[in-house]
Structure formats: structure tokens, C-alpha cells
mmCIF file with all atom_site columns, C-alpha atoms in Angstrom:
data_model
loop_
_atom_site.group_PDB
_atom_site.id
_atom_site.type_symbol
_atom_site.label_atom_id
_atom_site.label_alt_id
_atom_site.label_comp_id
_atom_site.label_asym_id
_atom_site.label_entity_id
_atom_site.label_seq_id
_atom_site.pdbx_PDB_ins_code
_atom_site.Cartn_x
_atom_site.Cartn_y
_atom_site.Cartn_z
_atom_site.occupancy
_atom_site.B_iso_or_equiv
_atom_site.pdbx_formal_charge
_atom_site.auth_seq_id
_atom_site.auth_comp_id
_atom_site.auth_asym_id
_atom_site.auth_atom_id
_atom_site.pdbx_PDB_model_num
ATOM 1   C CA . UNK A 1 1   ? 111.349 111.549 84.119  1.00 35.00 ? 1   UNK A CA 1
ATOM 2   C CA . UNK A 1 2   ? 109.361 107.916 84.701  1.00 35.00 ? 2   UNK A CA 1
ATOM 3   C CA . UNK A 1 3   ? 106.089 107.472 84.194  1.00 33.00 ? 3   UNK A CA 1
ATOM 4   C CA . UNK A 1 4   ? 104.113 104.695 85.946  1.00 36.00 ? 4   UNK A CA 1
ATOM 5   C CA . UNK A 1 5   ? 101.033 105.417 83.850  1.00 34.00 ? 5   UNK A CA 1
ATOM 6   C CA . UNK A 1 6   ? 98.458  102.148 84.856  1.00 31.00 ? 6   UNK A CA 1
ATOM 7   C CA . UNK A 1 7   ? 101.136 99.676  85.027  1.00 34.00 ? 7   UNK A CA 1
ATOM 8   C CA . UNK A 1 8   ? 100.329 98.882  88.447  1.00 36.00 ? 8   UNK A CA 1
ATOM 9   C CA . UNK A 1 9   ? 96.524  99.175  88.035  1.00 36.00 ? 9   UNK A CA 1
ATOM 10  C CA . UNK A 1 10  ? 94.454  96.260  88.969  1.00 35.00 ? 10  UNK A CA 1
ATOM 11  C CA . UNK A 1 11  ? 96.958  94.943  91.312  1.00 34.00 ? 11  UNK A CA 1
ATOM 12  C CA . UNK A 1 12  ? 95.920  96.921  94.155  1.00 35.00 ? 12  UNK A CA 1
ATOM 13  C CA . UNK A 1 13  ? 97.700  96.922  97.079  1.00 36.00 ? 13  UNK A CA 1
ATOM 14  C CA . UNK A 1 14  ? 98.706  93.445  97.212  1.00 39.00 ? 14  UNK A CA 1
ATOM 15  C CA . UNK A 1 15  ? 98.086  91.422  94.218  1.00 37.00 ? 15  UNK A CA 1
ATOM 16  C CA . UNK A 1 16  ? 98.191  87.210  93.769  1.00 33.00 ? 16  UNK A CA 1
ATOM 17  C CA . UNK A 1 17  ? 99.425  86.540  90.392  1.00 32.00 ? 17  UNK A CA 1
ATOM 18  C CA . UNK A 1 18  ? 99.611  83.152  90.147  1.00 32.00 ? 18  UNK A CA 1
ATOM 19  C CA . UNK A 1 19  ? 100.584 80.659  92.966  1.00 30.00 ? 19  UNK A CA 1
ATOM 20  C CA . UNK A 1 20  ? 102.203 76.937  92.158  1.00 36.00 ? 20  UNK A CA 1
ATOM 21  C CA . UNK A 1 21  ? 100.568 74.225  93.997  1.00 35.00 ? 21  UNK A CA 1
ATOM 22  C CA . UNK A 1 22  ? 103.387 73.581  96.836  1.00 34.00 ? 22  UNK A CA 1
ATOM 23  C CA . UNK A 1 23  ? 103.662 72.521  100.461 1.00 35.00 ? 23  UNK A CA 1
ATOM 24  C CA . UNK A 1 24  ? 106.602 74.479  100.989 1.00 35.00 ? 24  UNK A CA 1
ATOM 25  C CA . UNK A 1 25  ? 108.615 72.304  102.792 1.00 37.00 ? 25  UNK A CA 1
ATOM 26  C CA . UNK A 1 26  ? 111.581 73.608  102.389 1.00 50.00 ? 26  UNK A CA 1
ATOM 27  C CA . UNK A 1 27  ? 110.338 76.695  104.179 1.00 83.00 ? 27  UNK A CA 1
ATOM 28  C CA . UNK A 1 28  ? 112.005 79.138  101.351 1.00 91.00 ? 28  UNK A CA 1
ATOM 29  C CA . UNK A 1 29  ? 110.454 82.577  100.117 1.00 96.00 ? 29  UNK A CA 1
ATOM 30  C CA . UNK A 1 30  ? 112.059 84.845  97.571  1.00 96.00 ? 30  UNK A CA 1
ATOM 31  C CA . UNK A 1 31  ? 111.676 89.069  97.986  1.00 97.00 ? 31  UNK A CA 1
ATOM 32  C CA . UNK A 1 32  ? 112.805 90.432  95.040  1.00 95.00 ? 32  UNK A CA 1
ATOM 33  C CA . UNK A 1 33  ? 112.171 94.342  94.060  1.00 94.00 ? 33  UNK A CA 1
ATOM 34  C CA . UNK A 1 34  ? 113.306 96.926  91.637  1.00 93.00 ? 34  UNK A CA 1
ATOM 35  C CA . UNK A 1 35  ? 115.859 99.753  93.477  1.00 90.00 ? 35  UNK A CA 1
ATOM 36  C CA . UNK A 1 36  ? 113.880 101.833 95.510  1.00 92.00 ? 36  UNK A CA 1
ATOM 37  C CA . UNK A 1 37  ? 111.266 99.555  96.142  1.00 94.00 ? 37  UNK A CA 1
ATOM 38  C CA . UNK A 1 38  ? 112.325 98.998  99.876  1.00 94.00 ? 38  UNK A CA 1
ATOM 39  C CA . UNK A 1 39  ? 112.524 95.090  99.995  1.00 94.00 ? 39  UNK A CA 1
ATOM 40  C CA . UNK A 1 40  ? 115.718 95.346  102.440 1.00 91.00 ? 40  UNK A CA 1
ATOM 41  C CA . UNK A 1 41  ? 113.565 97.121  104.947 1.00 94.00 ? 41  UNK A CA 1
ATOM 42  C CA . UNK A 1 42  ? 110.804 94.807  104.399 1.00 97.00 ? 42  UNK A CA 1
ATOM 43  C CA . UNK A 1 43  ? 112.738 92.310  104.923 1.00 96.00 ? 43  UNK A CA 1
ATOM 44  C CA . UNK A 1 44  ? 114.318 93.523  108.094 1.00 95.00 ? 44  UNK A CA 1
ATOM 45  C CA . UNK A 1 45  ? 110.769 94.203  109.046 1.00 97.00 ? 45  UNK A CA 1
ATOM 46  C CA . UNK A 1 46  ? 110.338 90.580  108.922 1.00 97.00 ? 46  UNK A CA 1
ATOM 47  C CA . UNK A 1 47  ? 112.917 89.668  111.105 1.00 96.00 ? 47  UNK A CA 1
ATOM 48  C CA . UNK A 1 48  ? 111.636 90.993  114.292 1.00 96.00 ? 48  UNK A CA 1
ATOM 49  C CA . UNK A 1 49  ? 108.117 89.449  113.456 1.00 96.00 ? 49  UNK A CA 1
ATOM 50  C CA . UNK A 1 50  ? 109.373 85.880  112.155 1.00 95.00 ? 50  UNK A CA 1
ATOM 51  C CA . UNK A 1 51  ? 112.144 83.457  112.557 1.00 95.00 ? 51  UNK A CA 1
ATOM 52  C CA . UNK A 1 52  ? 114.155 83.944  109.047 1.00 96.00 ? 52  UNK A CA 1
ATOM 53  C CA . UNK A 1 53  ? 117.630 82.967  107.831 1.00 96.00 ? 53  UNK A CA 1
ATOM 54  C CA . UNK A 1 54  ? 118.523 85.485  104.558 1.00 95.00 ? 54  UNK A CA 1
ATOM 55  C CA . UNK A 1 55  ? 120.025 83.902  102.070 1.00 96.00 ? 55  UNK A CA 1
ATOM 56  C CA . UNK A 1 56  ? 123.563 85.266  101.103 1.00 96.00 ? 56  UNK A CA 1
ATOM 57  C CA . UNK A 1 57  ? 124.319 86.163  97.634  1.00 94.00 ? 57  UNK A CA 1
ATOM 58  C CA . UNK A 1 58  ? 128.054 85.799  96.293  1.00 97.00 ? 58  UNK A CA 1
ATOM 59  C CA . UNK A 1 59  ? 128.954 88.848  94.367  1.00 96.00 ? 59  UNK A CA 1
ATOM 60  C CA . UNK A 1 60  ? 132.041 90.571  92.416  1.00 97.00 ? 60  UNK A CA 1
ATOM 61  C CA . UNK A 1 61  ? 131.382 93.893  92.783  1.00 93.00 ? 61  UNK A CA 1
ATOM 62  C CA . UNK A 1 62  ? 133.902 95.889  95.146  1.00 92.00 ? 62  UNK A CA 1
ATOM 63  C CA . UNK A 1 63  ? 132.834 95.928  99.177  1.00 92.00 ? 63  UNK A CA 1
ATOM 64  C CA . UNK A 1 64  ? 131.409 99.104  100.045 1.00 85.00 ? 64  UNK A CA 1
ATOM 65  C CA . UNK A 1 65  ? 131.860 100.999 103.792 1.00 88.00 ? 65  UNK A CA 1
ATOM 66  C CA . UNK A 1 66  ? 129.918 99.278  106.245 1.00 90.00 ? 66  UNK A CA 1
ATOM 67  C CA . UNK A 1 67  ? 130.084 95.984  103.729 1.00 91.00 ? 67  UNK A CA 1
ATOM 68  C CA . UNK A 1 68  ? 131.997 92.388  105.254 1.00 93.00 ? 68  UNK A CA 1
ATOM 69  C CA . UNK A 1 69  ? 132.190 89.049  104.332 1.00 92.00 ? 69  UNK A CA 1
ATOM 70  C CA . UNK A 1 70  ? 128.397 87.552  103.944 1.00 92.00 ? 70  UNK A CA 1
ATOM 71  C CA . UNK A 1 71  ? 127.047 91.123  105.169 1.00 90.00 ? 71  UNK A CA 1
ATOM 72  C CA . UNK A 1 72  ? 125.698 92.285  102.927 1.00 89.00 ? 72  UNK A CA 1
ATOM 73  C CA . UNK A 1 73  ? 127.400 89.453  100.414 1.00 93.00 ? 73  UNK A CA 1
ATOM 74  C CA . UNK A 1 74  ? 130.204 86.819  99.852  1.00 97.00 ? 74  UNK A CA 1
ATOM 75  C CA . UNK A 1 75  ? 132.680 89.313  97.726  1.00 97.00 ? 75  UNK A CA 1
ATOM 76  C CA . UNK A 1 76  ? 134.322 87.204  95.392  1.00 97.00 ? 76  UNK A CA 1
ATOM 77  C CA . UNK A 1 77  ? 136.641 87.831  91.964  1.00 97.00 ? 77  UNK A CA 1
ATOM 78  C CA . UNK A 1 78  ? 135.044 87.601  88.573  1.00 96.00 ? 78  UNK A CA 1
ATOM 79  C CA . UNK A 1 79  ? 137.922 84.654  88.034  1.00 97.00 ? 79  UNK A CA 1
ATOM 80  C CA . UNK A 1 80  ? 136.569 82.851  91.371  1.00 98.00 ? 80  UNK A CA 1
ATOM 81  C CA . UNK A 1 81  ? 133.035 83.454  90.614  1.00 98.00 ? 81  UNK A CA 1
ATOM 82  C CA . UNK A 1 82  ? 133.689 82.021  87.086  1.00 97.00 ? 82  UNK A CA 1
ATOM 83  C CA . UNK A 1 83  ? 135.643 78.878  88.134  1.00 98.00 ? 83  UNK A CA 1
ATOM 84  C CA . UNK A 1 84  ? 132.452 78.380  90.144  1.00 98.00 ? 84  UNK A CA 1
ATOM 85  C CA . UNK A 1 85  ? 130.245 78.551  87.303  1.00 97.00 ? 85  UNK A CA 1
ATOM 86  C CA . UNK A 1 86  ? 132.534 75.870  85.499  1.00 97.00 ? 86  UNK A CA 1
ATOM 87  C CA . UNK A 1 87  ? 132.724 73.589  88.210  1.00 97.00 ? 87  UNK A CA 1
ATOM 88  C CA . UNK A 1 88  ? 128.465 74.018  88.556  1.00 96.00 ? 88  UNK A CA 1
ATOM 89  C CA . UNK A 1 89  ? 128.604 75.485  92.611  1.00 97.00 ? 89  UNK A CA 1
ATOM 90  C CA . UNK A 1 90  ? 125.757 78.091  91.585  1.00 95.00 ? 90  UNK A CA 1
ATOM 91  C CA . UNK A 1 91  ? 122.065 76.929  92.085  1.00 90.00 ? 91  UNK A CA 1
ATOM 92  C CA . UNK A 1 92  ? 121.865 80.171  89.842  1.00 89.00 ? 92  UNK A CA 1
ATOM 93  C CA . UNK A 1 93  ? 123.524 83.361  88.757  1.00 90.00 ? 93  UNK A CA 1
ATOM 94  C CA . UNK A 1 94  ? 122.950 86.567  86.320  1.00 86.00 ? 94  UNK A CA 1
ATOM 95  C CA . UNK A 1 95  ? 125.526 89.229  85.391  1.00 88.00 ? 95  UNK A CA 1
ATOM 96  C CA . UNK A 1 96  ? 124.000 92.302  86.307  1.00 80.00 ? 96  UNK A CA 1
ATOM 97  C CA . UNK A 1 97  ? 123.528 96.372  85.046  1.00 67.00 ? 97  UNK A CA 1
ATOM 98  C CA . UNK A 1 98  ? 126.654 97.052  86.535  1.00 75.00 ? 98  UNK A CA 1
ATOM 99  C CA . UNK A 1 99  ? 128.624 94.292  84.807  1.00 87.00 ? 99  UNK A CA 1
ATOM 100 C CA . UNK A 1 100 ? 129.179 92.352  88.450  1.00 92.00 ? 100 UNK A CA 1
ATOM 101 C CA . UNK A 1 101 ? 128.420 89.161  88.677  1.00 94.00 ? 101 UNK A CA 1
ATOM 102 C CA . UNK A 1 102 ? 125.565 87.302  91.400  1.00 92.00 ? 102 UNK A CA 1
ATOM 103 C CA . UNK A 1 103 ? 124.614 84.315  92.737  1.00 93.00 ? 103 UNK A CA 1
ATOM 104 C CA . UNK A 1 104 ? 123.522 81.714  95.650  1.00 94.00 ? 104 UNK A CA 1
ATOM 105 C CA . UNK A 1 105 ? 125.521 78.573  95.303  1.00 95.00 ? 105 UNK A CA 1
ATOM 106 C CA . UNK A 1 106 ? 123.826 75.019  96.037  1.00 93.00 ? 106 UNK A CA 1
ATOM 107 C CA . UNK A 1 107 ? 125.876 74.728  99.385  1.00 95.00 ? 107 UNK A CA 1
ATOM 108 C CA . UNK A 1 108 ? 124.284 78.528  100.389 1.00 95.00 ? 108 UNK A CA 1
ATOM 109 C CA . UNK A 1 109 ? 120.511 77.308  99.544  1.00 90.00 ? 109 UNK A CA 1
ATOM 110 C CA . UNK A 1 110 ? 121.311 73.793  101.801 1.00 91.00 ? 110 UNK A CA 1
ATOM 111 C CA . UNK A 1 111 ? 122.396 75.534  104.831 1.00 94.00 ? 111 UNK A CA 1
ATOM 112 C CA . UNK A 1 112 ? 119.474 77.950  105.108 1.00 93.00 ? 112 UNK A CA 1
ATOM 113 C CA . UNK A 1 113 ? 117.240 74.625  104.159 1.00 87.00 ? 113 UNK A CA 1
ATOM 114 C CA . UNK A 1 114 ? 119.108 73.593  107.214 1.00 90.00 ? 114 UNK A CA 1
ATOM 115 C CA . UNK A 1 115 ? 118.797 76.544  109.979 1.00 92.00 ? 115 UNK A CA 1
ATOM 116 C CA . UNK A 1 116 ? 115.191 75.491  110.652 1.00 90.00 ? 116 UNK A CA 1
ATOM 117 C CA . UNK A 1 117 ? 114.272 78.585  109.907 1.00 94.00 ? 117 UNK A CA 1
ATOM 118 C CA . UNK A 1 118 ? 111.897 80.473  107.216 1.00 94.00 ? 118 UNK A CA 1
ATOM 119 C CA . UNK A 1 119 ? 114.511 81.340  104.240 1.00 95.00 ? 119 UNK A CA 1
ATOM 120 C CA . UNK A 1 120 ? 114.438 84.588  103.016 1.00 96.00 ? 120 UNK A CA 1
ATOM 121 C CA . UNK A 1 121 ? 115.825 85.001  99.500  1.00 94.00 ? 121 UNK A CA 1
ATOM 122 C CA . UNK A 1 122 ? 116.452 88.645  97.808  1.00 92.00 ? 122 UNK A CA 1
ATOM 123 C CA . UNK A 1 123 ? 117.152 88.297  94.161  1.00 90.00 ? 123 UNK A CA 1
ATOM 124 C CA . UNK A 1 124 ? 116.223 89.881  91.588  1.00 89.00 ? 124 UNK A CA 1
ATOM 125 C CA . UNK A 1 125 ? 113.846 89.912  88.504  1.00 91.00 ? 125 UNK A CA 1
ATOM 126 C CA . UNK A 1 126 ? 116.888 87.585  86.381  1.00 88.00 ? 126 UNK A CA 1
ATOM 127 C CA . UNK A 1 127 ? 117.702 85.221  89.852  1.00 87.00 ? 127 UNK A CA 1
ATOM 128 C CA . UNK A 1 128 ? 113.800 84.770  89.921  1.00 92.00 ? 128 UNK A CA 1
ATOM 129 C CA . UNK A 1 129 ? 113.843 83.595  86.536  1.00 91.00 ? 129 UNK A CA 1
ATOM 130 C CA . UNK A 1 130 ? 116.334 80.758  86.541  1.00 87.00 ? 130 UNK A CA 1
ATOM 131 C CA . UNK A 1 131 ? 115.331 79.916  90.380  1.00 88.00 ? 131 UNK A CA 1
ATOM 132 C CA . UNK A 1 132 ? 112.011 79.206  89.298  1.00 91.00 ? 132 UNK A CA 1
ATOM 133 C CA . UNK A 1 133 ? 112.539 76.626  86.337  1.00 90.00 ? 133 UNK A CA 1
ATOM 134 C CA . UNK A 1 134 ? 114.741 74.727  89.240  1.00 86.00 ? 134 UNK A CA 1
ATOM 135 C CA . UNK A 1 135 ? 112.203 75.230  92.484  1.00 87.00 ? 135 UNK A CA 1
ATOM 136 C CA . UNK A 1 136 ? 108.751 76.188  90.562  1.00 90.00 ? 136 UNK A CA 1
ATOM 137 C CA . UNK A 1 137 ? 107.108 75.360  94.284  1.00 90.00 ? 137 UNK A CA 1
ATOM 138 C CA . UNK A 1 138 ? 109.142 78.360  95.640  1.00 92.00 ? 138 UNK A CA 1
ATOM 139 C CA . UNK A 1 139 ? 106.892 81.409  96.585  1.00 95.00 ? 139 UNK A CA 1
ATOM 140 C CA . UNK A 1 140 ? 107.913 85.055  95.023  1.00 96.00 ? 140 UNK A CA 1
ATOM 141 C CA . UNK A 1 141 ? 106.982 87.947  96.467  1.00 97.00 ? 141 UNK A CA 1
ATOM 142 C CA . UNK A 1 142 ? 107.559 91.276  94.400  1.00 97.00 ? 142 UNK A CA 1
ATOM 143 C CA . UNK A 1 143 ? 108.183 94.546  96.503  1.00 97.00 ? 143 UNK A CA 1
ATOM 144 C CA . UNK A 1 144 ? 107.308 97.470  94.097  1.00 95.00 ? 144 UNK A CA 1
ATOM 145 C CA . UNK A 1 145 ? 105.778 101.680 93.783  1.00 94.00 ? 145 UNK A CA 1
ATOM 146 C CA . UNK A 1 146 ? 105.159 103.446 91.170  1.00 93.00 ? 146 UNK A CA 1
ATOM 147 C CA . UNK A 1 147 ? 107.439 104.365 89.216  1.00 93.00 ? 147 UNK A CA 1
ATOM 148 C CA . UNK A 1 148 ? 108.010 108.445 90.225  1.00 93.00 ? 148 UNK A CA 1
ATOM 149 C CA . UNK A 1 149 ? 108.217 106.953 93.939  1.00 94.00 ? 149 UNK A CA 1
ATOM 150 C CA . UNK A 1 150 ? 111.016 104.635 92.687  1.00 94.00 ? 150 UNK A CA 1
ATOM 151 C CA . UNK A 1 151 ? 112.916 107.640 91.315  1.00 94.00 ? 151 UNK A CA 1
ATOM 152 C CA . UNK A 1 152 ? 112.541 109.667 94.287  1.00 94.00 ? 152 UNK A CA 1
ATOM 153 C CA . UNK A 1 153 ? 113.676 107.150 96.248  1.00 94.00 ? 153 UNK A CA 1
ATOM 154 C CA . UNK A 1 154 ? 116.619 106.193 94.668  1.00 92.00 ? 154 UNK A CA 1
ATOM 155 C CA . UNK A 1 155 ? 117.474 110.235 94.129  1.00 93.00 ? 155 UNK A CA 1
ATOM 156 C CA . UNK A 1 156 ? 117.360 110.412 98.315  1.00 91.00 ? 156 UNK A CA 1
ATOM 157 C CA . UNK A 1 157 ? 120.437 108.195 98.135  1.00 85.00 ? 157 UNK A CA 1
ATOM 158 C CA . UNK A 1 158 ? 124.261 110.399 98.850  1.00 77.00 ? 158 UNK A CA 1
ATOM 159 C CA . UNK A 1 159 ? 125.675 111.366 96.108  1.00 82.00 ? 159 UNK A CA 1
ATOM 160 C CA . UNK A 1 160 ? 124.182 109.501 92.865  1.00 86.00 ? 160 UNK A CA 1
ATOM 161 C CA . UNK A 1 161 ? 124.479 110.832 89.679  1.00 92.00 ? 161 UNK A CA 1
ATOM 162 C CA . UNK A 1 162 ? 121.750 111.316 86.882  1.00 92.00 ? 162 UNK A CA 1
ATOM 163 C CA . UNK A 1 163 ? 123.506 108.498 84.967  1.00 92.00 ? 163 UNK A CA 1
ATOM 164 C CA . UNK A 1 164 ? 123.045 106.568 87.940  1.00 89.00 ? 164 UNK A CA 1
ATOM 165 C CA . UNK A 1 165 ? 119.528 107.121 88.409  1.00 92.00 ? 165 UNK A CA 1
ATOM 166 C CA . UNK A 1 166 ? 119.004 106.718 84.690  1.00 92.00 ? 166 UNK A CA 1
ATOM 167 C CA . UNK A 1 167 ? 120.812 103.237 84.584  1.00 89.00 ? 167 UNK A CA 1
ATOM 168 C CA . UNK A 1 168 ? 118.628 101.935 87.547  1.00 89.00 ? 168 UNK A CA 1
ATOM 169 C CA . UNK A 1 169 ? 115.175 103.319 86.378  1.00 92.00 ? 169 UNK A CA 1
ATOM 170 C CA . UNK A 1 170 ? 116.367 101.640 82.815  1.00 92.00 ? 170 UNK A CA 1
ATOM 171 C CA . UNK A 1 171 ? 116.888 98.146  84.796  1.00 88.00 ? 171 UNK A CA 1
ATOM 172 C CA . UNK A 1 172 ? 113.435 99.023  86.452  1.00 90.00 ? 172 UNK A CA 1
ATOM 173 C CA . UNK A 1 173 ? 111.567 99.104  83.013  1.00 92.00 ? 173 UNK A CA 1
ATOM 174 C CA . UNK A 1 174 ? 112.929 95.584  81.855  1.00 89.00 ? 174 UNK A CA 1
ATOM 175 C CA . UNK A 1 175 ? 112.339 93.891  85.443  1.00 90.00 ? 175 UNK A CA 1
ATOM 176 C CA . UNK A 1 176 ? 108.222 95.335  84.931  1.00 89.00 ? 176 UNK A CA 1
ATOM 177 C CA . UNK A 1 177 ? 108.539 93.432  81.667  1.00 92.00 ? 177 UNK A CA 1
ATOM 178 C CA . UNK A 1 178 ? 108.601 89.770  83.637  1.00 91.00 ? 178 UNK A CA 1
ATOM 179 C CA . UNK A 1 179 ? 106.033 90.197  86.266  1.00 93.00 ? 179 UNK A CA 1
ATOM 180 C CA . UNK A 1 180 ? 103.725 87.384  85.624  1.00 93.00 ? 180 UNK A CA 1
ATOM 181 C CA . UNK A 1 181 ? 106.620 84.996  87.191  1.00 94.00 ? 181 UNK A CA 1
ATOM 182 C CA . UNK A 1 182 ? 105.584 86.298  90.975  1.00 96.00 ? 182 UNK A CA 1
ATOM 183 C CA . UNK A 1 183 ? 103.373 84.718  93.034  1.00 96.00 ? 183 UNK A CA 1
ATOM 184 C CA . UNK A 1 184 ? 102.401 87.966  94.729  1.00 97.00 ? 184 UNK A CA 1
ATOM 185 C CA . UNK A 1 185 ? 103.320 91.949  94.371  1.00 96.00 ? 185 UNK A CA 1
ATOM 186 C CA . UNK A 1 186 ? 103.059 94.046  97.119  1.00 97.00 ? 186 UNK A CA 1
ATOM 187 C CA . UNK A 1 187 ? 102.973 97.620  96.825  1.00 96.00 ? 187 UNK A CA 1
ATOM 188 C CA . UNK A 1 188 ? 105.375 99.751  99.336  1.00 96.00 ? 188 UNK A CA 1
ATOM 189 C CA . UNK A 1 189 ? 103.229 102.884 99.069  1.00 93.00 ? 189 UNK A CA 1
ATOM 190 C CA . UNK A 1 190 ? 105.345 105.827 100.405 1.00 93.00 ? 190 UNK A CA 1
ATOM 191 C CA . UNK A 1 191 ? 104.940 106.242 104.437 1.00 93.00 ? 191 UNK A CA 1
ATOM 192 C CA . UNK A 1 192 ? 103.275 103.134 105.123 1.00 96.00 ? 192 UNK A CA 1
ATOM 193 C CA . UNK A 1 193 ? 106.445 100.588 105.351 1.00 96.00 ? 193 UNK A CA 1
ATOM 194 C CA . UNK A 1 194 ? 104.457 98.979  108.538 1.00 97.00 ? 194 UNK A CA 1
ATOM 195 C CA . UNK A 1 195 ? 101.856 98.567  106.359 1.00 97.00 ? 195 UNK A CA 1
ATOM 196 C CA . UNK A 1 196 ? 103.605 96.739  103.756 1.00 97.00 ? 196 UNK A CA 1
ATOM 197 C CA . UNK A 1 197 ? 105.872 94.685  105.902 1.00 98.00 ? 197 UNK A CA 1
ATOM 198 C CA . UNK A 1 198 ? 102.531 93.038  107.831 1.00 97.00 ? 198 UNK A CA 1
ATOM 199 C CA . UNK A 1 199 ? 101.318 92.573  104.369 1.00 97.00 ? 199 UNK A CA 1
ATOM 200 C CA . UNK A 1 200 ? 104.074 90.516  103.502 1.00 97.00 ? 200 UNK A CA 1
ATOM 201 C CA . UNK A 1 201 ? 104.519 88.658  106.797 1.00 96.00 ? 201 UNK A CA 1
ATOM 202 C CA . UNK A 1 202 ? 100.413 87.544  106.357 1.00 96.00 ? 202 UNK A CA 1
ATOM 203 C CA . UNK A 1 203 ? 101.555 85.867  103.278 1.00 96.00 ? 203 UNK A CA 1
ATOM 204 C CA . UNK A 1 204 ? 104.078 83.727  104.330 1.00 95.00 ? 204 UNK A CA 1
ATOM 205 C CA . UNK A 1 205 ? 102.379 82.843  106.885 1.00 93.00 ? 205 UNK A CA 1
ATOM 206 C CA . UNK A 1 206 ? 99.817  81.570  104.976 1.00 92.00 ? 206 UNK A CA 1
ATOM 207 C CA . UNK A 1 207 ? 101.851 79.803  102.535 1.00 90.00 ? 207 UNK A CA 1
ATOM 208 C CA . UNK A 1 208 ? 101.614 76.047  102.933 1.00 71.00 ? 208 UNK A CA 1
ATOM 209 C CA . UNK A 1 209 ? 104.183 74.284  105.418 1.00 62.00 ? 209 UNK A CA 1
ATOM 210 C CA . UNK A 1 210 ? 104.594 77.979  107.411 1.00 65.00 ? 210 UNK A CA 1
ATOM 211 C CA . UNK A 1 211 ? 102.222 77.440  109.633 1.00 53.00 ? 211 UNK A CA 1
ATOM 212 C CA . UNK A 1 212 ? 103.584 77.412  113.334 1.00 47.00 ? 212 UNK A CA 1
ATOM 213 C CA . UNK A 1 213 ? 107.003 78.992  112.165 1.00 47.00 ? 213 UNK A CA 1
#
């Protein structure tokens, strides 16, 4: 099993890392979290507290029951997504643990820029990474537990395998290696999602240009 040890220690609850000096115009925040960390149902949290526009992510893996077109993803092919590379559509993109392929494309980031609305972007740790070099003034917000919590969480899901559960916690470990890029971390403690979703609404709210969203 996972051990979280103190990794999290001297965070607290919710922790500001670093923030770049921004007025947020653009009205854009990134929520980014390891599996299990619960930054989907933060983020629909959000949405019944705040105006927001997700942004979509254009993917290759396979759509799952439930999945359509731009819900949860665009579903692409790896030969689509890579002519898109070539001809430079992607604002950025990372090949993931599971070999697919993600990314927002420059036309996805302009039409949330356009909705009038606060942009919510779920990436993660690698999208954070090459998003930042282009938009340093973009706020991050990392959604995280400890690490047992993670596990647990991810074990509640139907049918995963202990492969599966290995391969994510593995992912987990190098994402905890690249922390210092956030802005702020938020812990999702177990049982207190309310909690943690007003958390994260009282920063954006207080991010510069959010004001009387």
C-alpha cells in the first residue's frame, strides 16, 4: 500500500504556493488533481455557485458508457490528434499513463475566453506544465488527500483491478513530484466535499479580474 507520510504537512487545508502577479482577464482557472482526488465533483460543485464554462479536452482514448462528443471529451484518433499536433491546433498536449493522447486546442481555449464566463480548466500535473510556460498569469488550483484516501477512493470504483490501482497510485507519486507549479492546493479531506468546494470557490473569487462574476 501508499504511504502519504508528511508529504502534505505544512500545507494545511488549503495552501498558497506561489501566485504570479496577474489581473486575470481572461477569466481562466485550471483544477487539476491526482485520481481520486475529487476535482470533477469540485468542479461540479462550482457550477451551481458560479457562472463557469469547462474547458473540453480532445482525447484518443475509446468513449466510455455514458461518454458523447465534448461530454466528457472531443474523442478523436491518435492519426487525427497527431495531424493536429503537426499542423500546431494544440495550445498544449501530453501522452498520458494509459498511452492516450490529451489536449485543449487554441480554438477550445478562445471560445471559453469568449462565453463570458469564468473558465474552468481540468488538466493534469503534465497539461499544467506546458500551460504555464504559455499563460504563467493563469491561476492553478491542485485538488489532493492523502495518499491512503486516494487509494480508497479509486478502489470504490466498479470493477478495477490491482494493476489498475497500482498504475494510477504510480502516476500519483510522479504528479506529487511537481507541486511547486500550483498556485494553491486544496485538500478534499474525506466527507467534507462542501467544505472543499467553498474553499475553492473563495479563491477564485478572490483572484484578480473575478470580482462581480
Amino acid at each position: 500500500r501508499w504511504s502519504c507520510g508528511s508529504f502534505w504537512e505544512g500545507y494545511g487545508s488549503v495552501g498558497r504556493i506561489r501566485l504570479n502577479g496577474t489581473n486575470m482577464t481572461n477569466k481562466l482557472v485550471i483544477i487539476s488533481g491526482p485520481s481520486g482526488a475529487g476535482e470533477d465533483s469540485v468542479i461540479e460543485g462550482i457550477s451551481r455557485l458560479m457562472p463557469i464554462e469547462r474547458v473540453i479536452t480532445t482525447t484518443t482514448r475509446l468513449k466510455r458508457p455514458g461518454d458523447s462528443d465534448g461530454h466528457p471529451y472531443y474523442f478523436i484518433s491518435k492519426e487525427e490528434f497527431l495531424r493536429g499536433i503537426e499542423n500546431g491546433k494544440f495550445f498544449e498536449h501530453a501522452q498520458h499513463y494509459n498511452d492516450n493522447y490529451y489536449g485543449v486546442t487554441f480554438a477550445e481555449i478562445e471560445r471559453v475566453k469568449n462565453s463570458g464566463k469564468i473558465g474552468i480548466w481540468k488538466i493534469d500535473y503534465k497539461g499544467v506544465q506546458q500551460s504555464k510556460k504559455l499563460m504563467p498569469e493563469v491561476a492553478a488550483i491542485l485538488i489532493t488527500a492523502p495518499l491512503e484516501i486516494l487509494e480508497q477512493r479509486i478502489r470504490r470504483r466498479s470493477q478495477v483491478t490491482d494493476e489498475y490501482v497500482e498504475e494510477r497510485m504510480a502516476y500519483t507519486m510522479e504528479w506529487m513530484k511537481h507541486t511547486n507549479m500550483y498556485d494553491y492546493v486544496v485538500e478534499n479531506e474525506e466527507g467534507k466535499l462542501e467544505q472543499t468546494i467553498e474553499k475553492v470557490r473563495a479563491i477564485i473569487e478572490g483572484l484578480d479580474g473575478m470580482g462581480g462574476v
